[in-house]
Every structure is written in structure tokens, then in C-alpha cells.
XYZ file of C-alpha atoms in Angstrom:
397
model
C 47.164 -29.788 29.381
C 44.674 -25.982 29.773
C 45.863 -23.004 27.520
C 47.016 -20.900 29.042
C 44.827 -18.386 26.200
C 42.099 -16.141 26.786
C 39.728 -14.897 24.480
C 39.429 -11.393 24.683
C 36.574 -11.459 21.923
C 33.390 -9.669 23.691
C 31.219 -11.865 26.057
C 28.040 -12.385 23.386
C 24.529 -10.858 25.123
C 21.767 -13.141 25.169
C 18.810 -11.578 25.888
C 15.132 -12.184 27.888
C 12.657 -9.737 27.058
C 9.839 -8.199 29.417
C 7.054 -6.560 28.550
C 3.516 -4.950 30.177
C 0.791 -5.076 28.570
C -0.575 -1.427 29.333
C -4.525 0.274 29.252
C -4.649 2.025 25.803
C -0.903 0.866 24.266
C -0.611 1.307 21.083
C 0.307 -2.126 20.210
C -0.968 -5.334 21.971
C 2.291 -6.853 24.352
C 3.706 -9.264 22.426
C 3.014 -7.493 19.174
C 5.126 -4.496 21.285
C 7.414 -7.308 22.385
C 8.263 -8.810 18.529
C 9.892 -5.296 17.503
C 11.772 -5.204 20.920
C 13.485 -8.322 19.732
C 13.911 -6.658 16.396
C 15.789 -3.981 18.218
C 17.672 -6.318 19.832
C 18.862 -8.473 17.764
C 19.646 -5.430 15.580
C 21.626 -4.192 18.104
C 23.446 -7.528 18.622
C 21.583 -9.351 21.133
C 20.502 -13.373 20.649
C 16.968 -13.604 22.429
C 16.882 -16.441 24.735
C 13.333 -16.224 26.177
C 10.198 -13.540 26.508
C 7.453 -13.151 29.046
C 4.993 -9.997 29.702
C 2.220 -8.967 32.495
C -0.877 -7.238 31.584
C -1.361 -4.535 34.172
C -3.352 -1.359 34.959
C -0.075 1.082 35.752
C 3.596 -0.256 36.338
C 5.386 -1.047 39.901
C 6.399 1.602 41.356
C 9.386 -0.501 42.945
C 10.303 -3.152 39.936
C 8.155 -2.018 36.949
C 6.203 -5.308 37.047
C 5.145 -7.376 40.350
C 6.994 -9.198 42.828
C 5.408 -12.377 41.632
C 7.280 -12.023 37.914
C 10.131 -10.636 38.889
C 10.714 -13.824 40.598
C 9.500 -15.574 37.784
C 12.212 -13.953 35.489
C 14.961 -14.525 37.454
C 14.210 -18.563 37.430
C 13.548 -18.148 34.162
C 17.501 -16.130 32.792
C 19.291 -18.046 34.872
C 17.781 -21.720 33.246
C 17.972 -19.472 30.089
C 21.838 -18.750 30.742
C 20.797 -14.714 29.640
C 22.842 -11.622 31.658
C 20.444 -9.304 30.385
C 16.894 -8.564 31.122
C 15.424 -5.391 28.696
C 12.761 -3.975 29.931
C 10.178 -2.094 26.118
C 9.473 0.369 28.863
C 11.141 3.004 30.188
C 12.697 1.848 33.544
C 13.547 5.146 36.475
C 16.714 4.590 37.279
C 14.862 2.761 40.975
C 13.102 0.304 39.091
C 16.518 -0.182 37.558
C 18.361 -0.698 40.292
C 16.122 -3.125 42.189
C 14.879 -4.830 39.136
C 19.454 -4.908 38.854
C 20.052 -6.496 43.148
C 17.417 -8.711 42.114
C 18.310 -10.201 39.082
C 21.863 -10.071 39.343
C 22.763 -9.042 35.845
C 21.915 -6.426 33.387
C 18.489 -4.504 33.419
C 18.404 -2.042 30.682
C 14.982 -0.263 28.940
C 13.913 0.131 25.829
C 15.178 4.184 25.566
C 18.967 2.318 26.726
C 18.161 -0.179 23.351
C 18.003 2.368 21.000
C 20.181 4.834 22.040
C 23.068 1.900 22.098
C 21.738 0.865 18.499
C 21.345 4.292 17.957
C 25.818 5.043 19.096
C 26.194 3.078 16.267
C 24.396 4.165 13.478
C 25.461 7.992 13.273
C 28.204 8.826 11.355
C 28.542 11.777 10.935
C 29.000 14.336 13.313
C 25.856 15.723 13.690
C 24.822 12.528 14.412
C 27.673 11.696 16.910
C 26.893 14.843 19.116
C 23.022 14.222 18.704
C 23.460 10.131 20.447
C 26.269 11.428 22.642
C 23.289 14.935 24.023
C 20.544 11.412 24.768
C 23.133 9.385 26.267
C 24.421 12.394 29.165
C 20.908 12.904 29.827
C 20.371 9.465 30.038
C 22.858 8.675 32.107
C 22.348 11.671 34.366
C 20.146 10.921 36.873
C 21.205 6.875 36.859
C 24.489 7.953 38.301
C 24.037 6.340 41.714
C 23.337 2.964 40.019
C 26.794 3.483 38.811
C 28.512 3.083 42.271
C 26.360 -0.229 43.758
C 29.403 -1.526 44.488
C 29.822 0.212 47.315
C 26.450 -0.489 48.696
C 27.985 -4.547 48.064
C 31.481 -3.507 50.301
C 30.640 -4.976 53.459
C 30.938 -1.578 56.867
C 30.609 1.611 56.409
C 34.329 2.362 57.301
C 35.526 4.267 53.945
C 32.220 3.473 51.794
C 30.084 6.580 52.977
C 31.917 10.336 51.695
C 34.058 9.078 48.992
C 30.913 7.531 46.592
C 28.944 10.410 47.671
C 32.078 13.130 45.798
C 32.714 10.100 42.737
C 29.005 10.938 42.172
C 29.154 14.697 42.277
C 32.562 14.850 40.742
C 30.115 12.585 37.707
C 27.444 14.710 37.944
C 29.459 18.133 37.392
C 30.982 15.751 34.538
C 28.055 14.991 32.972
C 26.574 18.520 33.275
C 29.807 20.449 31.742
C 29.414 17.768 29.218
C 26.239 18.405 28.242
C 26.332 21.935 28.217
C 29.461 21.835 25.583
C 27.044 19.204 23.229
C 24.146 21.607 22.911
C 26.985 24.949 22.821
C 28.268 22.636 19.167
C 24.914 21.497 17.987
C 23.708 24.906 17.841
C 26.334 25.699 15.473
C 26.156 22.824 13.115
C 21.644 24.563 13.764
C 23.498 27.609 12.772
C 24.819 26.512 9.160
C 21.997 24.127 8.642
C 19.602 27.183 8.878
C 22.467 29.236 6.874
C 22.376 27.058 4.124
C 18.304 26.730 4.583
C 18.704 30.404 4.387
C 20.429 30.146 0.629
C 18.375 27.196 -0.554
C 15.641 29.308 0.132
C 16.706 32.232 -1.856
C 17.036 29.962 -4.885
C 13.403 29.122 -4.421
C 14.022 25.183 -5.052
C 10.985 23.174 -2.756
C 11.973 20.461 -0.276
C 10.075 16.739 -0.126
C 10.981 15.511 3.705
C 10.782 11.884 3.039
C 9.102 10.459 6.479
C 8.493 6.906 8.241
C 8.303 4.304 10.925
C 11.738 2.998 10.630
C 12.097 -0.004 8.167
C 9.648 1.341 6.315
C 11.739 1.474 3.064
C 12.480 5.220 2.298
C 16.335 4.905 1.994
C 14.776 2.729 -0.537
C 12.129 4.648 -2.182
C 15.670 7.716 -1.898
C 17.644 5.203 -4.132
C 14.790 4.487 -6.394
C 13.712 8.517 -6.919
C 17.165 10.137 -7.069
C 20.024 7.283 -7.759
C 21.186 8.471 -4.350
C 23.659 6.239 -3.154
C 21.649 5.150 0.224
C 22.134 2.260 2.266
C 19.290 0.471 2.438
C 18.740 -3.212 5.145
C 16.352 -4.737 5.796
C 16.646 -3.740 9.088
C 15.862 -1.261 11.932
C 17.093 2.113 11.341
C 19.103 1.293 8.851
C 20.447 4.704 8.226
C 19.953 7.802 11.043
C 22.162 10.937 9.529
C 20.056 12.700 6.923
C 20.552 12.630 3.253
C 19.731 15.289 0.172
C 19.780 15.082 -3.074
C 18.347 16.493 -5.923
C 15.879 14.774 -7.673
C 13.932 15.874 -11.409
C 11.157 16.326 -11.285
C 8.224 15.700 -15.180
C 7.745 19.651 -16.125
C 11.843 19.547 -15.633
C 11.736 21.269 -11.796
C 14.758 20.300 -9.463
C 13.389 19.523 -5.746
C 15.600 18.349 -2.560
C 15.166 15.055 -1.349
C 15.484 14.933 1.710
C 15.706 11.235 4.730
C 15.367 12.056 7.670
C 15.435 9.371 10.750
C 12.901 6.309 11.212
C 10.197 6.578 14.520
C 9.207 4.227 16.168
C 6.794 3.912 18.904
C 8.089 4.424 22.319
C 10.507 6.978 21.038
C 13.102 7.859 23.710
C 11.524 11.375 24.878
C 15.708 12.171 24.950
C 16.307 11.393 21.753
C 13.510 13.499 20.350
C 14.857 16.481 21.534
C 18.237 15.672 20.793
C 17.462 15.525 17.416
C 15.670 18.265 16.900
C 18.094 19.924 15.288
C 18.396 17.291 12.317
C 14.488 16.626 12.549
C 14.219 21.188 11.559
C 14.482 20.286 8.213
C 10.822 18.834 8.117
C 9.421 22.509 9.270
C 11.743 23.497 6.140
C 10.244 21.504 3.490
C 7.559 22.182 1.815
C 5.356 18.460 1.246
C 6.544 15.172 3.441
C 6.187 11.960 1.771
C 5.143 9.955 4.131
C 6.817 6.063 3.713
C 4.417 3.226 4.636
C 5.304 -0.582 4.732
C 1.547 -1.878 3.765
C 2.330 -5.019 4.103
C 3.110 -5.312 7.674
C 0.279 -6.686 10.317
C 1.069 -3.098 12.598
C 1.196 -0.877 9.517
C -1.944 1.491 11.346
C -0.499 1.377 13.686
C 2.654 2.585 12.498
C 1.227 5.261 10.292
C -0.308 6.349 13.833
C 3.049 6.667 15.426
C 4.692 8.455 12.689
C 1.553 10.664 13.080
C 1.875 11.121 17.018
C 4.994 12.473 16.691
C 5.543 15.118 13.944
C 2.491 16.597 15.870
C 5.091 16.845 18.886
C 7.886 17.931 16.489
C 5.263 20.821 15.354
C 4.638 19.821 11.805
C 1.617 17.655 12.012
C 0.091 20.198 9.852
C 2.147 20.689 6.815
C 0.939 19.405 3.506
C 1.609 15.479 3.172
C 1.469 13.188 0.947
C 1.246 9.049 2.288
C 2.971 6.772 0.068
C 1.466 3.597 0.833
C 5.368 0.882 -0.248
C 5.645 -2.229 -0.337
C 3.018 -3.967 -1.918
C 4.801 -6.394 -4.202
C 4.797 -8.067 -0.630
C 0.628 -7.649 -0.776
C -0.386 -11.995 -1.272
C -4.129 -12.268 -2.890
C -7.189 -14.535 -1.883
C -5.722 -17.880 -2.518
C -2.208 -16.592 -0.369
C -0.432 -16.480 -2.879
C 1.961 -13.125 -3.501
C 1.354 -10.597 -5.794
C 2.010 -10.990 -9.521
C 1.894 -7.638 -11.099
C 1.043 -3.570 -9.586
C -2.536 -3.570 -11.011
C -3.633 -7.100 -8.903
C -1.751 -4.620 -5.796
C -3.957 -2.233 -6.469
C -7.000 -4.174 -7.011
C -6.503 -5.477 -2.991
C -6.124 -2.186 -1.763
C -8.299 -0.562 -3.242
C -11.128 -2.865 -3.997
C -13.474 -0.592 -5.903
C -13.056 2.405 -4.745
C -10.529 5.444 -5.612
C -7.575 6.750 -3.214
C -7.837 9.974 -1.659
C -6.218 12.671 -3.125
C -3.487 12.284 -0.548
C -2.608 8.914 -0.855
C 0.049 7.355 -3.620
C 0.339 3.637 -4.040
C 4.026 2.273 -4.718
C 6.806 -0.359 -4.671
C 9.974 1.365 -4.124
C 11.641 -1.774 -4.211
C 10.485 -3.184 -7.456
C 9.359 0.740 -8.880
C 5.629 0.302 -9.340
C 4.120 4.152 -9.628
C 6.871 5.834 -9.260
C 6.297 7.905 -12.505
C 3.250 8.493 -10.689
C 4.889 9.659 -7.188
C 7.104 11.793 -9.543
C 3.547 13.269 -10.642
C 2.088 13.378 -7.455
C 4.200 15.011 -5.261
C 4.686 17.478 -8.433
C 0.812 18.491 -8.180
C 1.281 18.597 -4.446
C 3.835 21.222 -4.599
C 1.849 23.021 -6.846
C -0.802 22.789 -4.053
C -3.228 20.453 -5.740
C -3.741 17.717 -2.280
C -6.627 16.890 -1.343
C -7.387 14.613 1.521
C -10.091 12.417 0.511
C -13.063 10.469 2.535
C -10.737 6.876 2.650
C -8.487 6.748 5.885
C -5.453 5.551 6.459
C -7.458 2.557 8.266
C -9.566 1.837 5.203
C -7.111 1.818 3.597
C -4.565 -0.493 6.030
C -7.920 -3.117 6.454
C -7.988 -4.303 2.607
C -4.578 -5.285 2.489
C -3.425 -6.826 5.448
């Protein structure tokens, strides 16, 4: 006898991923696709398949070519996928055209990152920022939310109401955006008062920056003992955390962890999180944490540098912390046994530039030296040597 009961559990998403190999892209399409797969898994989707297409420029109507759209349609049906995720931001018309052609939900990297951020924001400020970014993303896509009206036969009864509803939704969203901006301005004002008090007390501030999953939160815990979530996944932490840190001289500073960066970071998020990232503007020193064991460490560092320049803080004094050296392997393919072996791999016969520190936050290697270098940098003793980050990364990976 068949059961009369039905499961109310949400259906797990099975995703098919699509990336374009475009000229001047920071990462090759396959590697960017791998990062997109990690984002999809972080959002709770199972990745069932993927494809790439080499393009000189995106197709105006469907981002990829018509032949590739047909290939994606066959693949997602064969693999029983209920969502197709594109690695770049789609225009509203591209998204609508693709959903009509594929018959399933289509989202882009921007929507995926917004979804992840929405589940990770814990503080009121973080939730406000994410909602603002979501509203800004949704606003130009409202017409697509009413595409079900287009599938009704006949025109009578479908012409006026749909448009009226879209206009109503647009007014409601604009009103919500205005309120979110007012609320965030209040939060920003409170932060400004806090920063002024901090400045009067002459407490130096060091801000941790880095690509997502570079190990910033692990370093925060190792240096300050802060109870900060540290997991091996993208965007494990979202809301900023500030803790006191003692330096070798006895001086106390404030160490602030900020949201991790990522390539193709949605413009809506950069704008929405500007209030939080104001901490970077007030910082006396930036500590750029780099996962030196990652094959794309140089590209990740470039992404962070580019984002910092976009935020107007690219010229601030910066220490580079080459992290996760305990994960490096030697010429025999074996993992390094100790800090000295890891240092030898990175440095070779040369000394590191004056703004580079070699560490492992997880194994607590090199942290005493890092504290000394932070103290020296705050005293103005920070110089960039001749060896670039690209050369150091090349020795490590």
C-alpha cells in the first residue's frame, strides 16, 4: 500500500557548472571552475558535472554559444541536475534566456556567493550588508520573477497586472534598500565613535586580509587565543572579529580579522561591505595572509591586492605572511618535516624581502618572529626587498 505521507525535507540541489575561458582571465577556466565547485559545495549543492567553452567575449544573449547551450541542456538532463551555475555574473536577460532554453533554475557566481554569505552572517551589521547586496542584485531581475505569466495562453488578463506587480515590487525593494542604507549608516556612525575612542587611546590596529580560506582565522586564534571559527572551507567566517594582542615589548595592539576575498567578488558585496572594510582604512598595518601551499597562491595574492586598491587602501604598509608552509612537499614528494625544511624550500639561497614572514598558523611555526616583525613594522621599519611574491611562490609550488 503506497504511503500517504510526503517528505517535507528540501530537495538537495544537483548542480551543473559552466565556465568560459576568456582572454586576460586571472585564472584558467578549469581552475576557476574548481573554485566554483567548492563554492557550490559550500552552499550545499552536489556537483554532478561541468563544462567550459573558449570565448573571445561572452554571447550577449546566452553568455555561451548556442551549440554549448544545447550541450548543457542535454548534459543537465542526463545527470538529473536541477540547477545550472555559471562562473561569471549573468545579465538579467542572459539569465532569463538561459532558463527558458534549459528549463531549470540558472544562477551565477554572484548569486551563489550571496547565498553563502546569507547563511554565514551572524551579526546585525553582517545581515544588513548581505540583505542590501541581495536587494541590489534582485532589483534589475524583477521581470524574470514574473516569467510564469508569459507561459499562460492568451493575452487577456496577463498584460496589466504583471507589469503592475513588477512596479509594486520595484518600489518595495527600493524602499527596503533605502532603509538598509540608513541602518548601515547608523552602524557606521557607531563604528566611527569606537575608532575615535581607540585613536585617543593610541592603540595600534593591525588588520588581517587575505583570500578566503588562506588561514586568517587560524592565525587569529594562534596569535591572540581568540575563540574564532576556523574551518577548511570557503568563507568559514564572515563577520569581523577584533582581539587584543601583546607584542614582545609588552605593547598591546588590536588585531582585526576581516572577510576573506575571492576572485570575481560581486560588486554588490564590495559596496555593501564597505562599512565593515572601513576597518582597513583605519588600520595602521595590513597583514596579508597567503596560503603558500595553494597552486594559485600568486593569483590569490593578486586578487587581494586588486581588491585593496579598489577599496582605496592599496598603499597602506603591508606585511605578507606566507602561511601553511607545513603543507609544502620536498623534492621527494614528501611533506616537510619541520620549519627549517619549509624555509629552505621557499628561500633557497636568498633572504626574504623585508615585508615577508614565513609561518604556519596551524603548526604555530614562525609566530614569535611574526610578532617581532609586526612590532617593527608599526615602528616604521618595513621595507620591500627585491624578490617578488611571484618568485617566492614559484619556489614553493
